Tab-separated table of C-alpha atoms in Angstrom:
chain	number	residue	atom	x	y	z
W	1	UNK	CA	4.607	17.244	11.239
W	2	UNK	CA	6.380	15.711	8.725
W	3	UNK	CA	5.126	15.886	4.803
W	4	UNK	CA	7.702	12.702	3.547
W	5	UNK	CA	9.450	9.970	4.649
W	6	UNK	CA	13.280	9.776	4.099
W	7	UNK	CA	13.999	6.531	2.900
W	8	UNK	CA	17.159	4.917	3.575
W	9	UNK	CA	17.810	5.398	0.179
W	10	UNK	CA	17.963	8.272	-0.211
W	11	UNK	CA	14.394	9.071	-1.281
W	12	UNK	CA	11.696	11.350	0.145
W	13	UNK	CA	8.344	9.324	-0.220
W	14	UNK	CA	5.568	11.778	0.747
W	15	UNK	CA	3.934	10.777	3.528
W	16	UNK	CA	0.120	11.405	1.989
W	17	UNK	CA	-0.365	9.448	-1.420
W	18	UNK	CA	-3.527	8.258	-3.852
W	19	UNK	CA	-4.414	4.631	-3.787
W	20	UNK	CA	-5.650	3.335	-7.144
W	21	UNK	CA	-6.908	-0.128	-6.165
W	22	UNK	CA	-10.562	-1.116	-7.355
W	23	UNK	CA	-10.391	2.287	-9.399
W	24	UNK	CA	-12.007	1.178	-12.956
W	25	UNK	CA	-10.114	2.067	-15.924
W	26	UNK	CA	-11.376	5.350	-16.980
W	27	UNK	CA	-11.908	6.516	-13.403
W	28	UNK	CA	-8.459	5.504	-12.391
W	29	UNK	CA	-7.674	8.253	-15.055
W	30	UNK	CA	-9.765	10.852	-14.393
W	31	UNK	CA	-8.440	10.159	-10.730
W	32	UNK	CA	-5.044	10.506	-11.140
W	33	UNK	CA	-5.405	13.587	-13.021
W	34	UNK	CA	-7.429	15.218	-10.881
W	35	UNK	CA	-4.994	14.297	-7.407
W	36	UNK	CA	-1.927	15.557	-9.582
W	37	UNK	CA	-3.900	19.010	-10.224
W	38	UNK	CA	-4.443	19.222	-6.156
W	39	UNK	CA	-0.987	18.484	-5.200
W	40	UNK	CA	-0.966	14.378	-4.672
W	41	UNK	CA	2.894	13.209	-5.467
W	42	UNK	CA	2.987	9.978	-4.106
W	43	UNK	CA	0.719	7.514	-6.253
W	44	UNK	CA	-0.007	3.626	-5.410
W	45	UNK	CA	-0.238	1.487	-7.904
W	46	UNK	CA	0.240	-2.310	-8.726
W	47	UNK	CA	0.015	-4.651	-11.679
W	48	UNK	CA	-3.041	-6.684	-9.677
W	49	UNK	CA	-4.895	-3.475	-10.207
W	50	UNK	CA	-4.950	-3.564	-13.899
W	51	UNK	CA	-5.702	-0.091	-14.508
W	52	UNK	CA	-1.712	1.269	-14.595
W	53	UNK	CA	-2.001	1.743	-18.613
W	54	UNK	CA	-4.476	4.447	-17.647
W	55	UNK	CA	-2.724	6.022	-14.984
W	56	UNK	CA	0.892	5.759	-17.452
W	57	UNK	CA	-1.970	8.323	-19.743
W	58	UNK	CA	-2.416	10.353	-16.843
W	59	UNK	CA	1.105	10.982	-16.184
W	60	UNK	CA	2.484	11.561	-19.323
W	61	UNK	CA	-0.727	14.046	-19.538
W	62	UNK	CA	0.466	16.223	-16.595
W	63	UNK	CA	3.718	15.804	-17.215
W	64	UNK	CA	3.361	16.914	-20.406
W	65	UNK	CA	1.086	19.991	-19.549
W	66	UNK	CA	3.953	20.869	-16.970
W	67	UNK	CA	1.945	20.119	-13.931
W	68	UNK	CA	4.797	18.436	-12.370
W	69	UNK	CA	7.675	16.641	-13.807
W	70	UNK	CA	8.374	13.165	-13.005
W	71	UNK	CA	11.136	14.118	-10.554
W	72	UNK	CA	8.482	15.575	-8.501
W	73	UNK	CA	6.109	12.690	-8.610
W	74	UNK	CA	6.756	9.019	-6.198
W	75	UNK	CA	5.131	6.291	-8.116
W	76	UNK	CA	5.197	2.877	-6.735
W	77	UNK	CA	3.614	-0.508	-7.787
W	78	UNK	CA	3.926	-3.883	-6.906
W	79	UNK	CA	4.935	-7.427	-8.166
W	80	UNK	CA	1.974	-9.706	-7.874
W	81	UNK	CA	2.528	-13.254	-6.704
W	82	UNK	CA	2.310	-15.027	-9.749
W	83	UNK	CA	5.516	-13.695	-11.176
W	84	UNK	CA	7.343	-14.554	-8.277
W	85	UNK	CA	9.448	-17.178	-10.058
W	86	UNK	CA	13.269	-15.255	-10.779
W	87	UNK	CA	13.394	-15.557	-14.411
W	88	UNK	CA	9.382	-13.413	-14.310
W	89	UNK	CA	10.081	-11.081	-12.210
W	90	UNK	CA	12.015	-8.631	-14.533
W	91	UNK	CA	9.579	-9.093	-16.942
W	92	UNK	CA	7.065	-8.260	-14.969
W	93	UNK	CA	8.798	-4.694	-13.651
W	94	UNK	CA	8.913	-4.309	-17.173
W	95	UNK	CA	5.197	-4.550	-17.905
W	96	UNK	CA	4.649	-2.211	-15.516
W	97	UNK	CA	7.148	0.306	-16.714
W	98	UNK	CA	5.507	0.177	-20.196
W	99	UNK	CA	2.097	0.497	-18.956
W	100	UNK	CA	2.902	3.975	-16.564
W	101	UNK	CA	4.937	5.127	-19.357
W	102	UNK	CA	7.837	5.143	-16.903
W	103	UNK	CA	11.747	4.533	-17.136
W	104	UNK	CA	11.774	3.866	-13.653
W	105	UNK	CA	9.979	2.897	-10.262
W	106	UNK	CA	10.616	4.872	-7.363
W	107	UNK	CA	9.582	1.940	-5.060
W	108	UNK	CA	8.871	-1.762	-6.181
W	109	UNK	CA	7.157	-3.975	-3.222
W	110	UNK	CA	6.864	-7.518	-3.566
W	111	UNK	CA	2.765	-7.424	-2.802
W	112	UNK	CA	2.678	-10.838	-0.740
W	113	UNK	CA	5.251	-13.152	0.479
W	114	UNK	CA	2.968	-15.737	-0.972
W	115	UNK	CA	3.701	-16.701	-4.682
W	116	UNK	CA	1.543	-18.516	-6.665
W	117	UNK	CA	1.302	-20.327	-9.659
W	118	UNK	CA	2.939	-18.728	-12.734
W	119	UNK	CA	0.180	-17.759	-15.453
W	120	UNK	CA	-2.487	-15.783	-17.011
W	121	UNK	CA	-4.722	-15.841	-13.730
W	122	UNK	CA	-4.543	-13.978	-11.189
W	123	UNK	CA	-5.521	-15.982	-8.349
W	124	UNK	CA	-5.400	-19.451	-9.857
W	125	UNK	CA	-7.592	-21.970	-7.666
W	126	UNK	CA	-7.987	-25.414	-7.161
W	127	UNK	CA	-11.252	-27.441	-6.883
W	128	UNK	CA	-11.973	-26.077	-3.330
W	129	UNK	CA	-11.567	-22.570	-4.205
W	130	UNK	CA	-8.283	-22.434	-2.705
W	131	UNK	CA	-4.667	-21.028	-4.161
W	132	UNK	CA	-2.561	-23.016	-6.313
W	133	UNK	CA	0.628	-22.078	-4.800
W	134	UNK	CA	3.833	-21.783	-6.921
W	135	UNK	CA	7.261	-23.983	-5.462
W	136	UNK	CA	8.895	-20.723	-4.843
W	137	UNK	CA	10.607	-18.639	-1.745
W	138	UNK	CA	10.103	-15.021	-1.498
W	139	UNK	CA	14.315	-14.447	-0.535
W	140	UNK	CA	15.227	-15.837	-3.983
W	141	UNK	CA	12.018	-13.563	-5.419
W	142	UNK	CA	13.755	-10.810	-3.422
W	143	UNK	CA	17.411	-11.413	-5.080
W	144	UNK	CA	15.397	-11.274	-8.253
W	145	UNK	CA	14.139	-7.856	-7.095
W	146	UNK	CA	17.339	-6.541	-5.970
W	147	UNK	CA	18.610	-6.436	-9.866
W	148	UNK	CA	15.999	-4.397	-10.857
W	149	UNK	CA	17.352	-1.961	-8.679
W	150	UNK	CA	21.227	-2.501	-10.073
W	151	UNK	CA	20.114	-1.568	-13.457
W	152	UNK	CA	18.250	1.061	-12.563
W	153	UNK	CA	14.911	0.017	-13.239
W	154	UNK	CA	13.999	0.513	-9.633
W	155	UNK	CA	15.115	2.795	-6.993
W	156	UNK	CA	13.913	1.085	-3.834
W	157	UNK	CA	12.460	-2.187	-3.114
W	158	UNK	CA	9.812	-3.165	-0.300
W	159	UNK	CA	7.330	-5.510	0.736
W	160	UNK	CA	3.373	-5.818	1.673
W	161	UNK	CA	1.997	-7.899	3.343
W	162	UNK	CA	4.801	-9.049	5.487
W	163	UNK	CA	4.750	-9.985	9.351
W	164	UNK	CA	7.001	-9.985	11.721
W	165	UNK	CA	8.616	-13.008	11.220
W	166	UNK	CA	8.920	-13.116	7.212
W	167	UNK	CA	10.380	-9.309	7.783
W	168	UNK	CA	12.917	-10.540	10.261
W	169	UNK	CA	13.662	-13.338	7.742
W	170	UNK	CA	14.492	-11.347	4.909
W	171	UNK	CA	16.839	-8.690	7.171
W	172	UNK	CA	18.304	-12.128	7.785
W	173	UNK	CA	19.053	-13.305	4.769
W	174	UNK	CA	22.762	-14.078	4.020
W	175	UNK	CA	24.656	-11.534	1.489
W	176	UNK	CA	21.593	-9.462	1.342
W	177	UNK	CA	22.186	-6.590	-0.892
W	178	UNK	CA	19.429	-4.119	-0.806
W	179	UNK	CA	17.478	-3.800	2.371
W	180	UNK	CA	13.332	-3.379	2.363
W	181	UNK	CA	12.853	0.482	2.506
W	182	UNK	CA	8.972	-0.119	3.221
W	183	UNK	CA	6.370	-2.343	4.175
W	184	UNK	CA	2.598	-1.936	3.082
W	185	UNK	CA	-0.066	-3.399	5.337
W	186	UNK	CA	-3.353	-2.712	6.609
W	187	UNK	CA	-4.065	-0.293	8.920
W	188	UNK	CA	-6.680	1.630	10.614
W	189	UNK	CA	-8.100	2.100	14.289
W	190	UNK	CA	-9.750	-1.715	13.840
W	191	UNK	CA	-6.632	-3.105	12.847
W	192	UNK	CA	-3.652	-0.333	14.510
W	193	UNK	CA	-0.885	-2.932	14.041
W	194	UNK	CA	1.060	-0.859	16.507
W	195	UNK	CA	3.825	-4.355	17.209
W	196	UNK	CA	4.517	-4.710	13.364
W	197	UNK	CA	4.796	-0.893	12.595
W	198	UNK	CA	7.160	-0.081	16.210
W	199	UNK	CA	9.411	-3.293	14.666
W	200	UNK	CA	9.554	-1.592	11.068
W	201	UNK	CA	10.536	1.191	12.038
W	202	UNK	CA	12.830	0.079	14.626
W	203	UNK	CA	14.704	-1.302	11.650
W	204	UNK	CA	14.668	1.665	9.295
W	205	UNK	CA	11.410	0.707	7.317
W	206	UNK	CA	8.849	2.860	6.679
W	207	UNK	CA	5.375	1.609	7.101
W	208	UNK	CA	2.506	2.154	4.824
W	209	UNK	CA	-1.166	1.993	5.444
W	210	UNK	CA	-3.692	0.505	3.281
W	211	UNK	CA	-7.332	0.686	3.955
W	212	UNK	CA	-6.708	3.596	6.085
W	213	UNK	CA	-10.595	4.432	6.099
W	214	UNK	CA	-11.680	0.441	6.449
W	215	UNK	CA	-12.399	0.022	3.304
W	216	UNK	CA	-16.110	1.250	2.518
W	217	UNK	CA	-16.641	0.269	-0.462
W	218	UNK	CA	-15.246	-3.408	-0.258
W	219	UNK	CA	-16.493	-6.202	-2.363
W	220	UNK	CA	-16.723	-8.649	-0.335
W	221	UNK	CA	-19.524	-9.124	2.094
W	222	UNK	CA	-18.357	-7.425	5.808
W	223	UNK	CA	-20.310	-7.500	8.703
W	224	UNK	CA	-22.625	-4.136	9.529
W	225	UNK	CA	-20.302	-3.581	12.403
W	226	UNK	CA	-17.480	-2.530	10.203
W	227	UNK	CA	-17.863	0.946	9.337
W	228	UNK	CA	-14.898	2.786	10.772
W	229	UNK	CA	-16.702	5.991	9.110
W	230	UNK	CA	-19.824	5.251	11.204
W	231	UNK	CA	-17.716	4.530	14.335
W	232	UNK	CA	-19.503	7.142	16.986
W	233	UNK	CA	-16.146	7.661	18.850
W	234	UNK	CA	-14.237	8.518	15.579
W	235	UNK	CA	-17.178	10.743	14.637
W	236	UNK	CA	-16.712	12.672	18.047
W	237	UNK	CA	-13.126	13.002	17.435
W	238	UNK	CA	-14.256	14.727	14.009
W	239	UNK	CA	-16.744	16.688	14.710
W	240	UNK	CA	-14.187	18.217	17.921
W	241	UNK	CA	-11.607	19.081	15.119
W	242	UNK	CA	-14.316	20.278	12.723
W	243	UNK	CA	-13.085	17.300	10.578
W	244	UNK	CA	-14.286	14.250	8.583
W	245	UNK	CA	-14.245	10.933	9.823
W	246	UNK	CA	-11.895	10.076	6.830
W	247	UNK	CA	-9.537	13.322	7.536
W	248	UNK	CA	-9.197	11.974	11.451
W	249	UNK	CA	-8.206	8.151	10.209
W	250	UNK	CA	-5.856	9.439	7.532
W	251	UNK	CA	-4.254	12.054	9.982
W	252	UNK	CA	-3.912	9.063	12.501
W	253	UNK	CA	-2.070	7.313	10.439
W	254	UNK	CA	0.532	10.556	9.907
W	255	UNK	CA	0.946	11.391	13.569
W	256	UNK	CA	2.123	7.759	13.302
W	257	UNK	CA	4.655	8.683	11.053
W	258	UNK	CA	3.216	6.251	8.741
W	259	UNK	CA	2.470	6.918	4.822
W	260	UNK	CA	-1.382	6.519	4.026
W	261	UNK	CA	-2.766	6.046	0.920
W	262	UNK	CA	-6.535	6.668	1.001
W	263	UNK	CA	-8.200	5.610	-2.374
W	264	UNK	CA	-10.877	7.086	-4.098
W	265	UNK	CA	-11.790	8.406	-7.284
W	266	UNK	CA	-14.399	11.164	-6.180
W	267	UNK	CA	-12.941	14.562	-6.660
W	268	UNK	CA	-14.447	16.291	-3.252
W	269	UNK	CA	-13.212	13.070	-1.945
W	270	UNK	CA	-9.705	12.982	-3.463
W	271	UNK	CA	-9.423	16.798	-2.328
W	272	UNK	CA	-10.681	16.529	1.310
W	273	UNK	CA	-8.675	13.421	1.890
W	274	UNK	CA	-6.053	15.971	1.343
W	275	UNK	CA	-6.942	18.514	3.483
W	276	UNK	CA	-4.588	16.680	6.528
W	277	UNK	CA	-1.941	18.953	7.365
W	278	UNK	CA	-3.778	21.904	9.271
W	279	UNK	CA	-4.724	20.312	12.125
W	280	UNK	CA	-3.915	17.874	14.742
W	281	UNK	CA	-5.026	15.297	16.916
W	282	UNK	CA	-4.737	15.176	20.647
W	283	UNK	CA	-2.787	12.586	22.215
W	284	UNK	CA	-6.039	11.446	23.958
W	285	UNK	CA	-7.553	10.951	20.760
W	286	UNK	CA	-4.980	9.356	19.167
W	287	UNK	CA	-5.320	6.991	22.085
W	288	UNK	CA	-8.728	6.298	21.765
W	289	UNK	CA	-8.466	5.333	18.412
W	290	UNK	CA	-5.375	3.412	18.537
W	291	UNK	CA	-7.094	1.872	21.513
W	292	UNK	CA	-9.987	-0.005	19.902
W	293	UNK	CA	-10.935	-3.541	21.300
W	294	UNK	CA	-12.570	-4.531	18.057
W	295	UNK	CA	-10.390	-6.500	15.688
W	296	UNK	CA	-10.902	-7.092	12.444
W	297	UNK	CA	-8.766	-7.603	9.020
W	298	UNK	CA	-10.537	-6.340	5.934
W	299	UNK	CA	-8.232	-8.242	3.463
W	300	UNK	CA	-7.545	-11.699	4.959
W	301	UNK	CA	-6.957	-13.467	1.804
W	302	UNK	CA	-8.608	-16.382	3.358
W	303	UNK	CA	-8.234	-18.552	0.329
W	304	UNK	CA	-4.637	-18.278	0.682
W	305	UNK	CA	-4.584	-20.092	4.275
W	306	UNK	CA	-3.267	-22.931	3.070
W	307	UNK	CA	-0.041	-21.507	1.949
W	308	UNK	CA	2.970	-22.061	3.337
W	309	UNK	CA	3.896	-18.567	3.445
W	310	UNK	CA	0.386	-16.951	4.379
W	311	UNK	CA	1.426	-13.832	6.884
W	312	UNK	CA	-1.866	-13.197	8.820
W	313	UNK	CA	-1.415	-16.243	10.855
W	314	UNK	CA	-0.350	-14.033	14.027
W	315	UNK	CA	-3.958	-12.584	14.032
């Protein structure tokens, strides 16, 4: 089973990497550190996050002690939507360069088709509670994006949070220059998003999967039914391979030939997460959990509906 992905750019993005969303600043460290020291390579990150100035400390750290050298390492991050107007979005690669201590991205993804309106907030709302969107189209954000990679500041661009359509629209674009190397969605036996990743891939670009595990420890209210680590069919399937619930859903995603990036900032949780590559599932298995009636999006970014670009709409 394969340990990277070749990227049409010549890249190798290994297929097993460390998400760092919702780690706290000090933890995010800590982390990082710790995933370097048990052989993590591949390390998700994104300005939304707003912990990459710690993570920049723990790279130049291991770098440093000789742990790896940044050859070794595939760091990614992401341009949020409110710097998604052209003249921003250098800027903003910038910003994150500085933070990571970095020269260069190996991948860049745009993290939403949706952009919204330039400024110091995040997710800047209207009365309602709703998005304010910007007046901007995410193929002129992407030209923006593709000179980042001219001068070098990126080697691959990508998206997240794409469908189908807005995927086929970009490919489409006239005198497109660099092609999407990767698309980063949610994914996990609740959400297998087997049409979007079989058209990826059927187009050269590699899939990632977020919220491989469902998300446990998500903000937001969920309903009690929404424990893919409590699911008694993916416990079976664990306790057959001597495995973790979590090992199963992140090996799922492998078999796949899909990059996962499980998040967590506990080191026996950091290190089992890592213990994927021994074992493997049975095609029955994989069946069963790719096979799941139960639907359910953990990141819906339902105050974005009323945006002209929102993706989820072919839920």
């Amino acid at each position: 089973m394969a340990t990277h992905l070749e990227l049409p750019t010549g890249g190798r993005m290994p297929i097993l990497g460390l998400g760092t969303w919702q780690a706290r600043q000090g933890a995010a460290r800590e982390a990082v550190k710790f995933a370097i020291d048990v052989g993590y390579r591949h390390l998700d990150c994104a300005f939304l996050y707003r912990n990459e100035s710690d993570i920049g400390d723990a790279l130049r750290q291991k770098i440093q002690e000789g742990v790896v050298t940044r050859e070794e390492l595939f760091i990614v991050s992401k341009l949020w939507s409110t710097f998604h107007e052209r003249s921003l979005v250098k800027e903003a690669c910038q910003k994150t360069l500085a933070a990571l201590q970095l020269d260069y991205l190996d991948l860049y993804l745009m993290h939403c088709p949706m952009g919204f309106k330039a400024g110091e907030e995040l997710f800047p709302a209207d009365g309602s509670g709703m998005i304010i969107p910007s007046n901007t189209d995410f193929l002129d954000t992407w030209e923006a994006m593709e000179e980042l990679v001219d001068v070098g500041m990126v080697k691959a661009i990508g998206v997240s949070n794409f469908n189908h359509k807005q995927i086929h629209q970009l490919l489409s674009k006239p005198g497109l220059r660099h092609r999407p190397v990767n698309n980063q969605i949610e994914s996990h036996p609740y959400l297998p998003q087997e049409e979007l990743i079989n058209f990826c891939q059927s187009k050269g670009i590699s899939v990632t999967a977020y919220c491989p595990l469902g998300a446990p420890n998500w903000p937001r209210s969920k309903p009690d039914h929404i424990s893919l680590l409590d699911d008694p069919q993916i416990k079976e399937i664990a306790l057959k391979h001597n495995k973790t619930p979590a090992q199963v859903l992140i090996r799922l995603q492998i078999q796949r030939n899909v990059s996962v990036i499980p998040k967590s900032v506990t080191p026996q949780r950091i290190e089992e997460n890592f213990k994927v590559f021994d074992f493997e599932v049975a095609q029955e298995d994989m069946e069963t959990l790719l096979g799941f009636k139960k639907r359910y999006r953990i990141c819906a970014l339902s105050e974005c509906k009323n945006h002209k670009d929102y993706p989820f709409t072919e839920d």
